[in-house]
């Protein structure tokens, strides 16, 4: 595919500034002059763009700007910088920690119109896309190439730019890595509107600071990624799926640890607890045993795939798997993994009227069983409804805590539970967030997790965004110090 | 293994300052008061610590400080900061781009005494080491665990800290990644002497900026890593080695590209050109055909390894491999790979009296054949002696240019050759350095490669090291702007 000239801001370019004095109204007026059709201020639209999926209240921006090119983004960022107005990048609105809120108002930049594939370099196993493309659309576009993009957070509509900004991962990270490994380079707009490119398409590079990985996970606070080159993989020749129900959740975790320690190279290894299975059965019309269960998938050449699944079945049996059924049938496999991907919605429909808040700790694999068992004990002691689902091959698991909005103490109980969970993970040399990011929701936990390292982050932020216009109020509190 | 209390500086800790006025002599005097036995100023030692392995002249520091703990490093950095004196971290002195030079004088911190393994977490496939440990010593320590550390730059004595600082890789990167992927977290001393830890031991994390990967590849200009947690891998059950001599170098490159595109998962795939083979045969007493040759290795379970080598042999034959011999015999395999690792020394001894200068471009795999063929043409046109050896699975290859010190035009010819080589790689969306780093040697090339991105690096550097004391003069020129 040829490069799409619409999408490229020349690097090093700084847009013309529009030096009017005043606040957010003046910035919006300035942008409206040039982009009449691309800016909207309706309340419903603004509130929808500040969807948090946490208990943090909705804090909408003052306007939503629909960018169509990197130059549009640069222009909007430059205008925001001139007027010292916050700018909040928006991909698909599926993030879980209040990344999209505008606590000090400002302008939301919606990148969803920037949804094109710019180039597929099949020989190099990479492609360059605009940041607003969804992972589903990218994979649909790749269908005829024999390649796929493996990073798969719960939401298929998640944008590649948003996934990079939050360092997202998903069920395949255990084999294919997270957005940290997936992004080869990015075109990004910095706080003053300058456009940079972080690198080339070589698989490795020792060329100075790793700007790509500094932007990945920076949650829009250091720059707005507008184009990304991401790694692709050949579709595996053989895919085998297995379901392994266990006597105990500890057994399931220990089987996972052992498989990882042996370096089996599983493509997916997901844990669902009995409550989660009950919801999944109801939602996806399945009849799986409602006991702790691992969903496993292996990818590879025919012999290698069969060899792996055979090794794993032995490990599973050693740790109390009741049965171990594996299949190569694509339809059956897709049905199972669709059910797994719908786990969140299954839980939502199992407890209608409740709000789902998702935790996200990640621990070294040797501590996984202990962490999950202790978490289950906490859930029981606090009387919470909180199915567990986890990308356990990475040591990452989620509790989907179902909050009763009528219960005035629910927020406090959740906060106590989440804090204890995160502190336990951190004490185990893990982290409070494996893949959802910090946003507004985990600012205090990050302070606890990193200590002095947080000051280094703040120093970088202040240097690269001296007026704190890029997604302020996320990752850390700058105002207080 | 229990933690070694000797090695740990408490994070967030800042050492007591020693607020005497004056320059480098005063800083040395101040350090001598506390560390009488750990500081040396002999000229030979200082010159040896500034070994560049480039045409850049030797620029020794004013003293060498032998750090024994993180607290020692913090103290030395704090003292240097107080007196605004440059500080140059030193691991084993094997870097290739003048990273160790002290163009403005200052204090060299030698970390080679910090060579302990602090903890091996076998279940988590990671270990924590002091920065000064060599990769050979680390692997020797791991021998009885069934695990190994796969990153293998040419020098076995390279330190893990130095390898991280230059984002080193080697022959196994195609399968196991580079130092970018290998480092899980680091303890580092920042410019003002503050000690931070960049993260925990979870396999993935979305906890704020990726400080680990910002420090990896920063060449000691943002902080000095004193302890690192690195990923380990289980020793493969089966290792198969193959040697494939080709009719043309293009055929060898195309076979490599095709193997990568099919995602074969080779553990090593190395190209040697005829001149390199001639040197290797002489040095290592082998009798390999002196034609373009791939050395290949696969790691895996028995069936998977055999399946891979069978696939690859077909690919090699399709691209003009004359023969394809593979073996499982460990002794034969070790002899071959030892010969490959000694390639640099083989070339050195083939042309005694000449100086070896090594280039390091890396290109997308689809451009590899074209890049190598064009480079060979340049070598011929310029009349250079420059054997080619490459980690071609990553698109990375080196020319070992043998310079005649008597030839007054040699430096100019080399510079013309290197610049054209790097510009070609950059034009192919590659990089001027796949694994050696920028140091002093490639400052101009990085400017050409990154453009506006370099200003972002400079902004980060100025913010984190306002007095430019940490390894000044490396990666970019700060003084000029």
Coordinates of C-alpha atoms in Angstrom, one line a residue, chain A residues 32-464:
Chain A
X32 CA -13.5 26.9 15.1
X33 CA -12.2 29.6 12.6
X34 CA -10.2 26.9 10.9
X35 CA -12.1 23.7 11.6
X36 CA -15.7 24.7 11.6
X37 CA -17.0 21.2 10.9
X38 CA -14.6 19.4 13.2
X39 CA -15.4 20.9 16.6
X40 CA -18.5 20.2 18.7
X41 CA -19.6 21.4 22.1
X42 CA -22.8 19.5 22.8
X43 CA -23.1 18.3 26.4
X44 CA -24.0 14.7 25.6
X45 CA -21.1 14.3 23.2
X46 CA -18.7 15.8 25.7
X47 CA -19.9 13.6 28.6
X48 CA -19.7 10.5 26.4
X49 CA -16.1 11.4 25.6
X50 CA -15.3 11.6 29.3
X51 CA -16.6 8.1 30.1
X52 CA -14.5 6.7 32.9
X53 CA -15.6 3.2 33.7
X54 CA -14.5 3.9 37.3
X55 CA -16.1 5.4 40.3
X56 CA -14.4 8.7 39.4
X57 CA -17.1 11.1 38.3
X58 CA -17.5 12.2 34.7
X59 CA -15.6 15.4 34.0
X60 CA -16.2 16.5 30.4
X61 CA -14.0 18.7 28.3
X62 CA -15.3 22.0 27.0
X63 CA -15.2 20.9 23.4
X64 CA -14.5 17.8 21.3
X65 CA -12.2 18.3 18.3
X66 CA -12.3 15.6 15.6
X67 CA -8.8 15.4 14.1
X68 CA -8.4 14.1 10.6
X69 CA -4.6 14.4 10.1
X70 CA -1.5 14.7 12.1
X71 CA -1.4 18.4 11.1
X72 CA -4.9 18.8 12.6
X73 CA -3.6 17.3 15.9
X74 CA -0.5 19.6 15.8
X75 CA -2.7 22.6 15.2
X76 CA -5.1 21.8 18.1
X77 CA -2.2 21.1 20.5
X78 CA -0.4 24.3 19.4
X79 CA -3.6 26.3 20.0
X80 CA -4.1 24.7 23.4
X81 CA -0.5 25.5 24.2
X82 CA -0.9 29.1 23.2
X83 CA -3.9 29.5 25.5
X84 CA -2.6 27.2 28.2
X85 CA -5.7 25.0 27.9
X86 CA -5.7 21.3 28.7
X87 CA -5.9 18.8 25.8
X88 CA -7.2 15.3 26.3
X89 CA -6.6 12.7 23.6
X90 CA -9.4 10.2 22.9
X91 CA -9.3 7.0 20.8
X92 CA -12.3 4.8 21.4
X93 CA -13.2 5.6 25.0
X94 CA -12.6 2.1 26.3
X95 CA -10.0 2.8 28.9
X96 CA -10.7 1.9 32.5
X97 CA -9.0 4.4 34.8
X98 CA -10.5 7.8 34.0
X99 CA -7.8 8.6 31.4
X100 CA -10.4 10.6 29.4
X101 CA -11.6 12.9 32.0
X102 CA -11.0 16.6 31.9
X103 CA -10.7 17.6 35.5
X104 CA -9.6 21.2 34.6
X105 CA -11.7 21.4 31.4
X106 CA -10.1 21.9 28.0
X107 CA -10.3 20.3 24.6
X108 CA -10.8 16.6 23.9
X109 CA -9.1 15.5 20.6
X110 CA -11.0 12.6 19.1
X111 CA -8.7 10.6 16.8
X112 CA -11.4 8.1 15.7
X113 CA -11.5 9.6 12.2
X114 CA -7.8 8.8 11.8
X115 CA -8.6 5.1 11.2
X116 CA -6.6 4.3 8.1
X117 CA -3.9 1.7 7.5
X118 CA -1.1 3.7 5.8
X119 CA 1.2 0.8 4.8
X120 CA 1.4 -2.9 5.2
X121 CA 5.0 -4.2 5.0
X122 CA 4.2 -7.9 4.8
X123 CA 7.8 -8.9 4.3
X124 CA 8.9 -7.1 7.4
X125 CA 6.0 -8.3 9.5
X126 CA 4.9 -4.7 10.3
X127 CA 2.4 -2.1 9.3
X128 CA 1.9 1.6 9.8
X129 CA -1.5 2.9 10.9
X130 CA -3.2 6.0 12.0
X131 CA -3.7 6.1 15.7
X132 CA -7.5 6.0 15.6
X133 CA -7.9 2.6 13.9
X134 CA -9.5 -0.1 16.0
X135 CA -7.8 -3.4 16.6
X136 CA -10.7 -5.1 15.0
X137 CA -10.5 -3.0 11.9
X138 CA -6.8 -3.5 11.7
X139 CA -7.1 -7.3 11.9
X140 CA -10.0 -7.2 9.3
X141 CA -7.7 -5.3 6.9
X142 CA -5.0 -7.8 7.5
X143 CA -7.2 -10.8 6.8
X144 CA -5.9 -11.5 3.3
X145 CA -2.2 -11.1 4.1
X146 CA -1.9 -14.2 6.4
X147 CA -0.7 -11.8 9.1
X148 CA -2.4 -10.6 12.3
X149 CA -1.9 -8.1 15.1
X150 CA -1.9 -10.0 18.4
X151 CA -2.5 -7.5 21.2
X152 CA -6.1 -8.0 22.2
X153 CA -7.5 -6.1 25.2
X154 CA -11.1 -6.8 26.0
X155 CA -12.6 -4.2 23.7
X156 CA -12.3 -5.0 20.0
X157 CA -13.1 -1.3 19.2
X158 CA -10.0 -0.1 21.3
X159 CA -7.9 2.1 19.1
X160 CA -4.2 1.3 18.4
X161 CA -3.2 4.7 19.6
X162 CA -5.1 4.4 22.9
X163 CA -3.8 0.9 23.4
X164 CA -0.2 2.3 23.0
X165 CA -0.9 5.2 25.3
X166 CA -2.0 2.9 28.1
X167 CA 0.5 0.1 27.3
X168 CA -2.4 -2.3 26.8
X169 CA -2.1 -6.0 26.5
X170 CA -4.6 -8.9 26.7
X171 CA -4.9 -12.6 26.3
X172 CA -2.1 -13.1 23.8
X173 CA 0.6 -11.0 25.6
X174 CA 2.1 -14.1 27.2
X175 CA 3.3 -15.2 23.8
X176 CA 3.4 -12.0 21.6
X177 CA 4.1 -9.3 24.1
X178 CA 2.2 -6.1 25.0
X179 CA 2.1 -2.7 23.3
X180 CA 5.5 -2.2 24.8
X181 CA 6.9 -4.8 22.4
X182 CA 4.4 -4.2 19.6
X183 CA 5.2 -0.6 18.7
X184 CA 8.2 -0.1 16.5
X185 CA 7.9 3.6 16.1
X186 CA 5.4 6.4 16.5
X187 CA 4.7 9.8 14.9
X188 CA 3.7 12.1 17.8
X189 CA 2.7 15.6 18.5
X190 CA 4.6 17.1 21.5
X191 CA 3.2 19.7 23.9
X192 CA 4.2 22.7 21.8
X193 CA 2.8 21.2 18.6
X194 CA 6.1 19.9 17.2
X195 CA 5.7 16.7 15.2
X196 CA 8.4 14.0 15.8
X197 CA 9.0 10.5 14.7
X198 CA 10.5 8.2 17.3
X199 CA 12.5 5.9 15.0
X200 CA 12.5 3.7 11.9
X201 CA 11.3 0.2 11.2
X202 CA 14.5 -1.8 12.1
X203 CA 13.7 -4.6 14.6
X204 CA 16.3 -3.3 17.0
X205 CA 18.1 -0.1 17.5
X206 CA 20.7 1.5 19.8
X207 CA 20.1 5.0 18.5
X208 CA 19.8 7.1 21.6
X209 CA 16.9 7.3 24.1
X210 CA 14.0 4.9 23.6
X211 CA 11.4 7.6 22.8
X212 CA 9.0 5.0 21.4
X213 CA 8.8 3.2 24.8
X214 CA 8.8 6.5 26.7
X215 CA 5.6 7.5 24.8
X216 CA 4.0 4.0 25.0
X217 CA 2.3 4.0 28.4
X218 CA 2.6 7.8 28.9
X219 CA -1.2 8.1 28.7
X220 CA -1.2 11.2 26.5
X221 CA 0.7 13.2 29.0
X222 CA 4.0 13.6 27.0
X223 CA 2.7 13.7 23.5
X224 CA -0.2 12.5 21.3
X225 CA 0.7 9.6 19.0
X226 CA -1.0 10.0 15.6
X227 CA 0.6 7.2 13.6
X228 CA 2.2 4.0 14.7
X229 CA 4.2 1.2 13.1
X230 CA 3.4 -2.0 14.9
X231 CA 4.7 -5.5 14.6
X232 CA 2.6 -8.2 13.0
X233 CA 2.9 -12.0 13.1
X234 CA 2.1 -14.7 10.6
X235 CA -1.1 -16.6 11.4
X236 CA 0.0 -19.9 13.0
X237 CA -0.3 -22.9 10.9
X238 CA -1.9 -24.8 13.7
X239 CA -3.9 -23.6 16.6
X240 CA -5.0 -25.9 19.4
X241 CA -7.3 -25.0 22.3
X242 CA -7.9 -26.7 25.6
X243 CA -10.1 -26.3 28.6
X244 CA -8.9 -27.6 31.9
X245 CA -11.2 -27.5 34.9
X246 CA -9.3 -27.8 38.2
X247 CA -10.2 -29.0 41.7
X248 CA -8.8 -25.8 43.2
X249 CA -7.8 -22.3 42.0
X250 CA -4.4 -22.9 43.6
X251 CA -3.9 -25.9 41.3
X252 CA -4.8 -23.9 38.3
X253 CA -2.3 -21.2 39.3
X254 CA 0.4 -23.7 40.0
X255 CA -0.1 -25.4 36.7
X256 CA 0.3 -22.0 35.0
X257 CA 3.5 -21.2 36.9
X258 CA 5.0 -24.6 36.0
X259 CA 4.1 -24.1 32.3
X260 CA 5.7 -20.7 32.3
X261 CA 8.8 -22.0 34.1
X262 CA 9.3 -24.7 31.5
X263 CA 9.0 -22.0 28.8
X264 CA 6.3 -23.9 27.0
X265 CA 5.4 -20.9 24.8
X266 CA 1.7 -21.1 25.3
X267 CA -0.1 -18.4 23.2
X268 CA -2.8 -17.9 25.8
X269 CA -3.4 -19.1 29.3
X270 CA -6.4 -17.6 31.0
X271 CA -7.9 -18.3 34.4
X272 CA -11.7 -18.0 35.2
X273 CA -13.0 -18.6 38.7
X274 CA -16.3 -20.4 39.4
X275 CA -18.4 -17.3 39.7
X276 CA -16.9 -16.0 36.4
X277 CA -17.8 -19.3 34.7
X278 CA -21.3 -19.2 36.0
X279 CA -21.7 -15.8 34.3
X280 CA -20.0 -16.9 31.1
X281 CA -22.2 -20.1 30.9
X282 CA -25.3 -18.0 31.2
X283 CA -24.2 -15.2 28.8
X284 CA -22.6 -17.4 26.1
X285 CA -24.9 -20.4 26.4
X286 CA -22.1 -22.8 27.4
X287 CA -22.2 -25.6 29.9
X288 CA -18.7 -25.6 31.3
X289 CA -18.1 -27.0 34.8
X290 CA -18.3 -24.1 37.3
X291 CA -15.0 -24.8 38.9
X292 CA -11.6 -22.9 38.6
X293 CA -10.7 -23.4 34.9
X294 CA -7.9 -22.6 32.5
X295 CA -8.5 -21.7 28.9
X296 CA -5.3 -22.5 27.0
X297 CA -4.2 -22.0 23.4
X298 CA -1.1 -23.0 21.6
X299 CA 0.1 -21.7 18.2
X300 CA 2.7 -23.3 15.9
X301 CA 3.7 -25.7 13.3
X302 CA 1.7 -28.9 13.6
X303 CA 4.2 -31.0 15.4
X304 CA 5.3 -28.2 17.7
X305 CA 1.7 -27.4 18.7
X306 CA 0.8 -31.0 19.5
X307 CA 4.0 -31.4 21.5
X308 CA 3.2 -28.3 23.6
X309 CA -0.4 -29.3 24.3
X310 CA 0.8 -32.8 25.3
X311 CA 3.4 -31.3 27.7
X312 CA 0.8 -29.0 29.2
X313 CA -1.9 -31.7 29.7
X314 CA 0.6 -33.6 31.8
X315 CA 1.3 -30.5 33.9
X316 CA -2.4 -29.8 34.3
X317 CA -3.1 -33.3 35.5
X318 CA -0.2 -33.1 37.9
X319 CA -1.9 -30.1 39.5
X320 CA -5.4 -31.5 39.8
X321 CA -7.1 -30.9 36.4
X322 CA -10.3 -33.0 36.3
X323 CA -10.2 -33.4 32.6
X324 CA -8.2 -31.9 29.7
X325 CA -10.0 -31.6 26.4
X326 CA -8.3 -30.1 23.5
X327 CA -9.5 -29.4 20.0
X328 CA -8.3 -28.1 16.7
X329 CA -11.8 -27.2 15.5
X330 CA -11.9 -23.5 14.6
X331 CA -15.6 -23.0 15.3
X332 CA -15.5 -24.5 18.7
X333 CA -12.3 -22.6 19.5
X334 CA -13.8 -19.3 18.4
X335 CA -16.9 -19.9 20.5
X336 CA -14.8 -20.5 23.6
X337 CA -12.6 -17.4 23.1
X338 CA -15.5 -15.3 22.2
X339 CA -17.0 -16.4 25.6
X340 CA -13.7 -15.5 27.3
X341 CA -13.6 -12.1 25.6
X342 CA -17.2 -11.4 26.6
X343 CA -16.4 -12.2 30.3
X344 CA -16.9 -8.6 31.3
X345 CA -20.3 -8.3 29.6
X346 CA -21.3 -11.7 31.0
X347 CA -20.7 -10.4 34.5
X348 CA -22.5 -7.1 33.7
X349 CA -25.6 -9.0 32.6
X350 CA -25.5 -11.5 35.5
X351 CA -25.8 -8.7 38.0
X352 CA -28.0 -6.0 36.2
X353 CA -28.1 -2.7 38.0
X354 CA -24.7 -3.0 39.4
X355 CA -21.6 -1.1 38.2
X356 CA -18.5 -3.2 37.3
X357 CA -15.2 -1.9 38.5
X358 CA -12.1 -3.9 37.4
X359 CA -8.9 -4.3 39.3
X360 CA -5.6 -5.1 37.5
X361 CA -2.7 -6.3 39.6
X362 CA 0.2 -8.3 38.2
X363 CA 2.8 -10.3 40.2
X364 CA 5.8 -12.4 39.5
X365 CA 4.5 -15.9 38.5
X366 CA 6.0 -17.6 41.6
X367 CA 3.6 -15.5 43.7
X368 CA 0.5 -16.0 41.5
X369 CA -1.2 -18.8 43.5
X370 CA -0.6 -17.1 46.8
X371 CA -1.9 -13.7 45.4
X372 CA -5.1 -15.2 43.9
X373 CA -5.9 -17.3 47.0
X374 CA -5.4 -14.3 49.3
X375 CA -7.6 -12.2 47.0
X376 CA -10.4 -14.7 47.1
X377 CA -10.2 -14.7 50.9
X378 CA -10.6 -10.9 50.9
X379 CA -13.5 -11.1 48.5
X380 CA -15.3 -13.5 50.8
X381 CA -14.4 -11.6 54.0
X382 CA -15.8 -8.3 52.6
X383 CA -18.9 -10.0 51.1
X384 CA -18.1 -8.7 47.6
X385 CA -19.4 -10.0 44.3
X386 CA -16.1 -10.1 42.3
X387 CA -15.5 -12.8 39.7
X388 CA -11.8 -13.3 38.9
X389 CA -10.5 -13.6 35.4
X390 CA -6.8 -13.5 34.6
X391 CA -4.0 -13.5 32.0
X392 CA -2.3 -15.7 34.4
X393 CA 0.7 -16.6 32.2
X394 CA 1.8 -13.1 32.8
X395 CA 0.9 -13.1 36.5
X396 CA -1.9 -10.6 35.8
X397 CA -5.5 -11.0 37.1
X398 CA -8.6 -8.9 37.3
X399 CA -11.4 -8.9 39.8
X400 CA -14.6 -7.6 38.3
X401 CA -16.1 -6.0 41.4
X402 CA -19.9 -5.5 41.1
X403 CA -20.9 -2.4 43.0
X404 CA -24.4 -1.8 44.2
X405 CA -25.0 1.9 43.5
X406 CA -27.6 2.1 46.3
X407 CA -25.1 0.9 48.8
X408 CA -23.6 4.0 50.3
X409 CA -20.6 2.1 51.7
X410 CA -19.8 0.3 48.5
X411 CA -17.2 2.8 47.3
X412 CA -15.4 2.7 50.6
X413 CA -15.4 -1.1 50.7
X414 CA -14.1 -1.2 47.1
X415 CA -11.4 1.2 47.8
X416 CA -10.2 -0.8 50.9
X417 CA -10.3 -4.0 48.8
X418 CA -8.4 -2.5 45.8
X419 CA -5.8 -0.9 48.0
X420 CA -5.1 -4.1 49.9
X421 CA -4.9 -6.0 46.6
X422 CA -2.5 -3.5 45.1
X423 CA -0.4 -3.3 48.2
X424 CA -0.1 -7.1 48.4
X425 CA 1.0 -7.2 44.7
X426 CA 3.5 -4.4 45.2
X427 CA 4.9 -6.2 48.3
X428 CA 5.3 -9.3 46.0
X429 CA 7.5 -7.1 43.7
X430 CA 4.5 -6.8 41.3
X431 CA 2.5 -3.8 40.2
X432 CA -0.9 -2.2 40.8
X433 CA -1.6 -2.3 37.1
X434 CA -0.6 -4.9 34.6
X435 CA -2.4 -3.4 31.6
X436 CA -5.0 -0.7 32.4
X437 CA -2.7 2.1 33.4
X438 CA -2.8 4.7 36.1
X439 CA -5.2 7.4 34.8
X440 CA -6.9 9.2 37.7
X441 CA -7.8 6.0 39.4
X442 CA -4.4 4.8 40.6
X443 CA -2.5 8.0 41.2
X444 CA -2.1 7.2 44.9
X445 CA -1.1 3.6 44.3
X446 CA 1.6 4.6 41.9
X447 CA 3.1 6.9 44.5
X448 CA 3.2 3.9 46.9
X449 CA 4.6 1.6 44.2
X450 CA 7.4 3.8 42.8
X451 CA 8.5 6.2 45.5
X452 CA 11.4 8.3 44.3
X453 CA 11.0 7.0 40.7
X454 CA 7.8 9.1 40.5
X455 CA 9.9 12.3 40.9
X456 CA 11.8 11.3 37.8
X457 CA 8.6 10.9 35.9
X458 CA 7.4 14.4 37.1
X459 CA 10.7 15.9 36.1
X460 CA 10.3 14.5 32.6
X461 CA 6.7 15.7 32.4
X462 CA 7.6 19.2 33.5
X463 CA 10.4 19.4 30.9
X464 CA 8.4 18.1 28.0

